[in-house]
CSV table of C-alpha atoms and ligand atoms in Angstrom, one decimal:
chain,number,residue,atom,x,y,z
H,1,UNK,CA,-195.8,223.4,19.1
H,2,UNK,CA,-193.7,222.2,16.6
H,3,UNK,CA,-190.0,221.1,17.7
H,4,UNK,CA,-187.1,221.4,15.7
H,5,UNK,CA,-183.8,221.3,16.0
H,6,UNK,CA,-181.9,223.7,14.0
H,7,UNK,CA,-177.6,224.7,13.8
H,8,UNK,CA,-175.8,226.8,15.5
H,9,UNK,CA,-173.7,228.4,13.6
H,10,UNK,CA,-170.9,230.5,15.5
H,11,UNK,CA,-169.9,233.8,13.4
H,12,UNK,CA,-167.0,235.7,14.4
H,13,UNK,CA,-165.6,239.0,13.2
H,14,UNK,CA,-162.0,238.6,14.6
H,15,UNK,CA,-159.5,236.3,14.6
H,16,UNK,CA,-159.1,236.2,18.0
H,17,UNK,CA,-163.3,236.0,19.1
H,18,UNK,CA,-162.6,232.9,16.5
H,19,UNK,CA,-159.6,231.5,18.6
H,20,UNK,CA,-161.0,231.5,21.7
H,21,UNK,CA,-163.6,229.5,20.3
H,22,UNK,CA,-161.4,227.4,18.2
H,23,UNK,CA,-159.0,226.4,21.3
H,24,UNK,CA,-161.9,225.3,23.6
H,25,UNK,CA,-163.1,223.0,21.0
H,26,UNK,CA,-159.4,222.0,20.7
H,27,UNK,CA,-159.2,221.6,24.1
H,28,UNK,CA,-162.0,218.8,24.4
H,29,UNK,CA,-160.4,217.1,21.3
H,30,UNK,CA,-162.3,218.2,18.2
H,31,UNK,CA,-160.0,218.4,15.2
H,32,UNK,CA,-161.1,221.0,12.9
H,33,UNK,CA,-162.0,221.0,9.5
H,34,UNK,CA,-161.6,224.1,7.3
H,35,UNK,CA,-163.4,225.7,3.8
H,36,UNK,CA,-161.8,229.0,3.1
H,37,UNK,CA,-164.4,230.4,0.2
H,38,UNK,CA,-165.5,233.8,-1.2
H,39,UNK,CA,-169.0,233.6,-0.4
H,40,UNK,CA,-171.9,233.4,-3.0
H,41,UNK,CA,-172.5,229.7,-1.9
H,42,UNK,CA,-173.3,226.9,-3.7
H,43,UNK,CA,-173.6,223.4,-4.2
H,44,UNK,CA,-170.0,223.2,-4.9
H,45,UNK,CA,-169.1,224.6,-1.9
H,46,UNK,CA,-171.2,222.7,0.2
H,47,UNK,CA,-169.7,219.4,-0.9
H,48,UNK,CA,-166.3,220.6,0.6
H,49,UNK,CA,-168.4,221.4,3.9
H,50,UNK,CA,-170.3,217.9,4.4
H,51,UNK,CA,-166.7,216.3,3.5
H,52,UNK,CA,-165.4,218.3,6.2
H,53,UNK,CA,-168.2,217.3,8.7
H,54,UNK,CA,-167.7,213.7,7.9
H,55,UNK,CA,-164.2,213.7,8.7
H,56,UNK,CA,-163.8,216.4,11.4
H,57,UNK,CA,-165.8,217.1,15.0
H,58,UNK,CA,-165.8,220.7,13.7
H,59,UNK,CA,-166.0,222.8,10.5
H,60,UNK,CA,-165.1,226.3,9.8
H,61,UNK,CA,-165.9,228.1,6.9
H,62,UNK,CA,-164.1,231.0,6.2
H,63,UNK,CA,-166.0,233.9,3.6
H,64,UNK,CA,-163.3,236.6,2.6
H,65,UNK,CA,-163.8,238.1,-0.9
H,66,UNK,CA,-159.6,238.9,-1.0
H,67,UNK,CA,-159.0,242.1,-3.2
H,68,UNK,CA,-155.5,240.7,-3.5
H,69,UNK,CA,-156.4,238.0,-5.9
H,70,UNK,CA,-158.4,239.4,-7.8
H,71,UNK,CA,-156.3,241.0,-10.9
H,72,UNK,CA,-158.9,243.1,-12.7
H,73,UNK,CA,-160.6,245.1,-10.3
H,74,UNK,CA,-164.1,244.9,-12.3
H,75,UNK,CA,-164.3,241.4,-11.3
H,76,UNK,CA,-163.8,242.4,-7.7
H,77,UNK,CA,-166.3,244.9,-8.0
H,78,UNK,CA,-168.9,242.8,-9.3
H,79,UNK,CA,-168.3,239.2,-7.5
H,80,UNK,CA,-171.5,238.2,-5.7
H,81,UNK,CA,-172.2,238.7,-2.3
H,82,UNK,CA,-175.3,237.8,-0.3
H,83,UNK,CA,-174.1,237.1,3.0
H,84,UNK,CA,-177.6,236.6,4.9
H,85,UNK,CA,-178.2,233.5,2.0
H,86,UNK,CA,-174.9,232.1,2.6
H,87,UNK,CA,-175.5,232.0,6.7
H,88,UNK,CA,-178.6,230.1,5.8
H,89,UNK,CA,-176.7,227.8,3.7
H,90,UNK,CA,-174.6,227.2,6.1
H,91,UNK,CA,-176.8,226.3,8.9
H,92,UNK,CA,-178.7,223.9,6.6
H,93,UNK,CA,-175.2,221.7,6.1
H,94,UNK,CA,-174.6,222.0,9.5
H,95,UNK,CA,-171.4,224.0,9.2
H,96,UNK,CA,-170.5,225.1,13.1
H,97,UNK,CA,-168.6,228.0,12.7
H,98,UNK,CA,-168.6,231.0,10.7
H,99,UNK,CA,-165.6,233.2,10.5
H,100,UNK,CA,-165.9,236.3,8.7
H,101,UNK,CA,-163.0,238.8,8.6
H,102,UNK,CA,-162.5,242.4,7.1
H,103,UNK,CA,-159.9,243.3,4.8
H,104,UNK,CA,-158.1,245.1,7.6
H,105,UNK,CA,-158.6,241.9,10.0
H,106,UNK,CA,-156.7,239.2,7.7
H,107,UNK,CA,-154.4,242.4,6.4
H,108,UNK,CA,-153.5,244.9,9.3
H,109,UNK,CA,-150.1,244.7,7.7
H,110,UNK,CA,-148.9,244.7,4.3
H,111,UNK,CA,-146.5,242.2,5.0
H,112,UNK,CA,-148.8,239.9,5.1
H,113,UNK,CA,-150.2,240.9,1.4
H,114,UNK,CA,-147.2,238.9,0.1
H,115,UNK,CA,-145.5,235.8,1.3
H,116,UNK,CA,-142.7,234.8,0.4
H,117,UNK,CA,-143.9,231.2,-1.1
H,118,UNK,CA,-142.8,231.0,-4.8
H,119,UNK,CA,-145.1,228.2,-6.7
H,120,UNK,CA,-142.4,228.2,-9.5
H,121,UNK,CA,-143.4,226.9,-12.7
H,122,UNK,CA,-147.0,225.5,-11.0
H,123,UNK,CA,-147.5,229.6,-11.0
H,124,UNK,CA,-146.5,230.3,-14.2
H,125,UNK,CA,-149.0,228.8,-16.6
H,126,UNK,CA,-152.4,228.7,-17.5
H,127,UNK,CA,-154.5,230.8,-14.9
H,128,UNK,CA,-151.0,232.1,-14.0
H,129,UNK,CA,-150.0,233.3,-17.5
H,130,UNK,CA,-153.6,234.6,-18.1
H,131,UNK,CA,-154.3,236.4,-14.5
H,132,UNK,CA,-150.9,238.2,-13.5
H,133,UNK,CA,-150.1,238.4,-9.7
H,134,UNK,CA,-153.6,236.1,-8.8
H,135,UNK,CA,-151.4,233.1,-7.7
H,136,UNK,CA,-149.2,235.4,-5.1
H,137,UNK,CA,-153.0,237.1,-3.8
H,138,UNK,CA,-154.1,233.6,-3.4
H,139,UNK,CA,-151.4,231.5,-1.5
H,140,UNK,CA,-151.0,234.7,0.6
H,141,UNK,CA,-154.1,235.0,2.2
H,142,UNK,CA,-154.9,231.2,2.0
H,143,UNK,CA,-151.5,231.1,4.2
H,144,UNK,CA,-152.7,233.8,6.2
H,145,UNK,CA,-156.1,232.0,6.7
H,146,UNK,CA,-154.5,228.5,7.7
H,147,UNK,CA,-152.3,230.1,10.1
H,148,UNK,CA,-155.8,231.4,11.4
H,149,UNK,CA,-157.5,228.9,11.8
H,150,UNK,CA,-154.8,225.9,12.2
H,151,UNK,CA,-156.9,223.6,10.8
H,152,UNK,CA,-156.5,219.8,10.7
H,153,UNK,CA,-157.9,219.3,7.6
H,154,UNK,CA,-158.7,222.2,4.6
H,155,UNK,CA,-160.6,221.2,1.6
H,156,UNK,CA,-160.5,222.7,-2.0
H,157,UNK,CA,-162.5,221.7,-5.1
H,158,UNK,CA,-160.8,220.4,-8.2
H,159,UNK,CA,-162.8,222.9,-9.9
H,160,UNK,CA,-159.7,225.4,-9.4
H,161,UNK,CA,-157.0,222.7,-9.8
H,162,UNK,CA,-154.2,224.7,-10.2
H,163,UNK,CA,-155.5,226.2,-7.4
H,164,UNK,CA,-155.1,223.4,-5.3
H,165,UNK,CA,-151.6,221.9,-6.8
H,166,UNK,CA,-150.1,225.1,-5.6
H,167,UNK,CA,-152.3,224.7,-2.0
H,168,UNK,CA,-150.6,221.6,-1.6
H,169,UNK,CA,-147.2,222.3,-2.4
H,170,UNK,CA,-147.0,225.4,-0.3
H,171,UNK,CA,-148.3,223.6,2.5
H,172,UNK,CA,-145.0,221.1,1.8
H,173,UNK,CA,-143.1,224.1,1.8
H,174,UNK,CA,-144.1,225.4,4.8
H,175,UNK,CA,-144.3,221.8,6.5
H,176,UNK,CA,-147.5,222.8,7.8
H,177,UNK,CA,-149.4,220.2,9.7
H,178,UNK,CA,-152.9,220.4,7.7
H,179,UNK,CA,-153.9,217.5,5.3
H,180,UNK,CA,-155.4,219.2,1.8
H,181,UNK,CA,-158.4,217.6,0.7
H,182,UNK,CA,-159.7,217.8,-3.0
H,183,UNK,CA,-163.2,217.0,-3.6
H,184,UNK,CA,-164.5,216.5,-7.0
H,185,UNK,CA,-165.9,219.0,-8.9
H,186,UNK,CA,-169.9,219.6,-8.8
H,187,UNK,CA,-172.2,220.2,-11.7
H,188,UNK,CA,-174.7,221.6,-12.7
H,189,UNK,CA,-177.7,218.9,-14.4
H,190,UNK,CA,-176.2,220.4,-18.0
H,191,UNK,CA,-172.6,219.7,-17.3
H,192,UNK,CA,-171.9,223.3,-16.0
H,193,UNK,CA,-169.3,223.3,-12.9
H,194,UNK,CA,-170.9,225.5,-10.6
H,195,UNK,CA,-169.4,228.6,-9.2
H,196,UNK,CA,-170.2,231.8,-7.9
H,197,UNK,CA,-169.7,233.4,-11.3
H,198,UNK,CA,-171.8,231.9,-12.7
H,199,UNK,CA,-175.0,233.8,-10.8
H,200,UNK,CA,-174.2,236.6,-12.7
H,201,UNK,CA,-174.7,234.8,-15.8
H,202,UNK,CA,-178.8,234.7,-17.7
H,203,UNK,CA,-180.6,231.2,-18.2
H,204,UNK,CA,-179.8,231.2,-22.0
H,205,UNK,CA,-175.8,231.9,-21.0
H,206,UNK,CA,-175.8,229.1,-18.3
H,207,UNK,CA,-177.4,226.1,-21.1
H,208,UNK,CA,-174.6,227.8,-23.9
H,209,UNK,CA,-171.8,227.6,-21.4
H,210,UNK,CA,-172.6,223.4,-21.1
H,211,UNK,CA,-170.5,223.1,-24.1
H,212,UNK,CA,-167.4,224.3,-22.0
H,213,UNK,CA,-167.8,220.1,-19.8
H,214,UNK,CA,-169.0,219.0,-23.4
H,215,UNK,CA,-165.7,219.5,-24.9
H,216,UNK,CA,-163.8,218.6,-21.8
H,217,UNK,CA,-165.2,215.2,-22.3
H,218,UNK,CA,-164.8,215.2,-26.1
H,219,UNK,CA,-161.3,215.8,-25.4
H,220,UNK,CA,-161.1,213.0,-22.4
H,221,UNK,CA,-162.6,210.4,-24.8
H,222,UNK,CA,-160.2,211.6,-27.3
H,223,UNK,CA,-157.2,211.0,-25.1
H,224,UNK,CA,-158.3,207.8,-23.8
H,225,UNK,CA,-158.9,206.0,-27.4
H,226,UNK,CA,-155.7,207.3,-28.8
H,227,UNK,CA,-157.0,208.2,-31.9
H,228,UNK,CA,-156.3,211.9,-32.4
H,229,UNK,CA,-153.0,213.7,-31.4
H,230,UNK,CA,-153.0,216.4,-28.8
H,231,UNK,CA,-152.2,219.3,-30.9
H,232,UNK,CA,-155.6,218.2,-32.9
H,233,UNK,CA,-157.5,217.6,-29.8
H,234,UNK,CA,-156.6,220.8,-28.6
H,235,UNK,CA,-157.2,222.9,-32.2
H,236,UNK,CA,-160.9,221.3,-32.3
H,237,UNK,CA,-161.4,221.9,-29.1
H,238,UNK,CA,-161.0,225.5,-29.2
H,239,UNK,CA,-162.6,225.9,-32.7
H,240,UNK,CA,-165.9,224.5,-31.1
H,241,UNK,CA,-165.7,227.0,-28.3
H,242,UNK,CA,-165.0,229.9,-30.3
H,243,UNK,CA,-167.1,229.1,-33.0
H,244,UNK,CA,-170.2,227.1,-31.8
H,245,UNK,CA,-169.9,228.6,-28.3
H,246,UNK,CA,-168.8,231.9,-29.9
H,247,UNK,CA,-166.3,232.1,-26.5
H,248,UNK,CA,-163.1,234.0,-26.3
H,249,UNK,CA,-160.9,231.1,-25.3
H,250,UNK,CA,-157.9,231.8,-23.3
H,251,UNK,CA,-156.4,228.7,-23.2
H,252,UNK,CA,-157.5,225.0,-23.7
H,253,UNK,CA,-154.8,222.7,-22.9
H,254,UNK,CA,-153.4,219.0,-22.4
H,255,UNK,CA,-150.9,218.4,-19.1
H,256,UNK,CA,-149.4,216.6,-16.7
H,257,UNK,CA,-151.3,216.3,-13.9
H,258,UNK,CA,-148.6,217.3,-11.4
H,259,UNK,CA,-146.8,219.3,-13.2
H,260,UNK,CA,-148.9,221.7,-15.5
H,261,UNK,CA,-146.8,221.0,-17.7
H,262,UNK,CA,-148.1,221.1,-21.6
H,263,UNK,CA,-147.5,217.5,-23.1
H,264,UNK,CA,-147.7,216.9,-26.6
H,265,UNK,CA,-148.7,212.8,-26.2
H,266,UNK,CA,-149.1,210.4,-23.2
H,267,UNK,CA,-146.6,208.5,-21.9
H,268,UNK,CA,-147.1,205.0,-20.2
H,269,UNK,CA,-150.4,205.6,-18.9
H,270,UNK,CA,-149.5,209.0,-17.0
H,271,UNK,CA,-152.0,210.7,-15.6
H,272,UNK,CA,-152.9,214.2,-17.2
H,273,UNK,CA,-155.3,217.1,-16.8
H,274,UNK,CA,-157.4,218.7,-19.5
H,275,UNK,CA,-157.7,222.3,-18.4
H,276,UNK,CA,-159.9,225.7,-19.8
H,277,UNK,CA,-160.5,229.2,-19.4
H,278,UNK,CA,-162.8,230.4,-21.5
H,279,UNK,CA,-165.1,234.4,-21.5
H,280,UNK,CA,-169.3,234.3,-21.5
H,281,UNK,CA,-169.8,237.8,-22.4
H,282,UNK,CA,-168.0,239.2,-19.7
H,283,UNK,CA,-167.8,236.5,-17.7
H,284,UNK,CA,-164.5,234.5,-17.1
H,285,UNK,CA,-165.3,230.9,-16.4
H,286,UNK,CA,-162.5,227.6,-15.6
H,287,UNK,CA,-162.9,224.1,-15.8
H,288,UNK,CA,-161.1,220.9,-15.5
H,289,UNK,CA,-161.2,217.3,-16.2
H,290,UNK,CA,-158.1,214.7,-14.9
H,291,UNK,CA,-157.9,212.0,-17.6
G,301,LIG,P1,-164.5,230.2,-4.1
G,301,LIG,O1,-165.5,230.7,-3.2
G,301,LIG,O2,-164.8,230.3,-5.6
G,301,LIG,O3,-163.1,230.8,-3.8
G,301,LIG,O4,-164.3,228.6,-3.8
G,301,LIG,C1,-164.0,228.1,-2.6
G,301,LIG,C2,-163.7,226.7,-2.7
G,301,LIG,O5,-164.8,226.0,-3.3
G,301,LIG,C3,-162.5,226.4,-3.6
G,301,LIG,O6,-161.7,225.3,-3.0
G,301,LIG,C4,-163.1,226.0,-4.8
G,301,LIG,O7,-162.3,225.1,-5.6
G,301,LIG,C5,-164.4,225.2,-4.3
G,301,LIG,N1,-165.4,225.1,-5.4
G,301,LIG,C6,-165.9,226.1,-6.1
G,301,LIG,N2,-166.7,225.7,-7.0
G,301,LIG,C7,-166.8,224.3,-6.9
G,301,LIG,C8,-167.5,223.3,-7.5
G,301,LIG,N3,-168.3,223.5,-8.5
G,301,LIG,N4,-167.3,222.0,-7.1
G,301,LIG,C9,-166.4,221.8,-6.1
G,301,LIG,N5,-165.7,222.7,-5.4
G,301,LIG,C10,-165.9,224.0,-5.8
């Protein structure tokens, strides 16, 4: 007979099946390690789970496709979901525990819909000129979630860095106890950042949509031998996209790393953050590089 060994992985429904299970592993000192995602996993997401393992007893993922965030409900409708691949997934990176809420579990009252955190000026740009109200959906129920889960440790991909600038500070604001870990963005072999979007996209779309990290690093080797100004960088840029890549570009920008702030040259070394949002077809897709 053949012997294996194979992960358990704990799936829970409710938050409070999941605390019970959360404070016994508490109670014989495991510090826990959370990956809130939407599901559709990938290899992008599974970097954020073996960080988690490698520097907490105990990882929880967290799949919850939040309708809060999402601001044109076509995209909602259509975001993958294969749940039975994503348990498998998450057995084979040895994820322990599961946690898989209904919209009426992580919402039973609306209150909870809309917190009170304001990212300020963080919210306002980029994704948050482009995607009205998906900033407030998604510090809401990544609060709600970390006040789940009470996590040691949560980790978020640089792929959504505004995303995790705005993480961070409302964890400041809160003064909640969690460390926020960024991991670095994964790829696909052409450059591609992988994400869950990007299923719905055909073979021919996928090798097209390498010129999106292409011109990210054009635009970083630009920056870093000083040769072109920013406003230039930036007009190429988005030429190439719209004409070679024949994308709708929705923004392609320079800015401070912290800030998100548009800067118009570099000053003593700062570090900035080459940021773009760009449509394949229908198909809305973000990327980042920090320079
Ligand atoms: P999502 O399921 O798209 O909400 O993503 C869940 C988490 O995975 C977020 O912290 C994302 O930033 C992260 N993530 C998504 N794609 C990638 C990627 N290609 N590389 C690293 N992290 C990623």
């Amino acid at each position: 007979m053949r012997a294996f060994s194979r992960f358990i992985l704990e799936t829970y429904l409710s938050i409070s099946d999941l605390n019970e299970y959360l404070d016994s592993k508490r109670g014989s000192g495991a510090s826990i390690g959370f990956v809130p995602t939407m599901g559709a996993l990938h290899d992008g997401h599974m970097s954020l789970l073996k960080e988690s393992k490698e520097k907490c007893g105990i990882t929880v993922c967290s799949i919850f496709v939040n309708p809060t965030q999402f601001n044109d409900p076509k995209d909602y409708q259509l975001y993958p979901k294969n749940t039975e691949k994503d348990k498998k997934i998450l057995e084979e990176t040895g994820c322990d525990c599961l946690f898989l809420p209904n919209v009426e579990e992580i919402y039973p009252y609306d209150e909870f819909k809309q917190i009170t955190f304001d990212p300020g000026s963080l919210g306002d740009v980029l994704e948050g000129a482009h995607r009205p109200g998906h900033f407030a959906g998604m510090a809401s129920v990544v609060k709600r979630l970390l006040d789940i889960v009470r996590p040691d440790n949560a980790f978020f991909g640089q792929k959504d860095y505004q995303q995790f600038l705005i993480v961070h500070k409302m964890v400041e604001f809160y003064k909640l106890p969690i460390e926020i870990v960024k991991c670095p963005t994964v790829r696909e072999n052409n450059g591609l950042a992988m994400s869950s979007r990007n299923q719905r996209l055909s073979a021919e779309e996928r090798e097209k949509a390498s010129l999106i990290y292409k011109t990210l690093t054009w635009a970083e080797h630009e920056i870093n031998a000083g040769r072109l100004n920013f406003e230039t960088i930036i007009k190429q840029a988005m030429f190439d996209l719209t004409e070679k890549g024949e994308f709708k570009v929705d923004y392609f920008d320079i800015c401070g790393s912290n800030t998100l702030e548009h800067v118009d040259f570099r000053k003593d070394n700062e570090k900035l953050a080459v940021l773009t949002a760009v449509w394949v077809r229908d198909i809305r897709l973000i990327d980042n590089l920090l320079v």
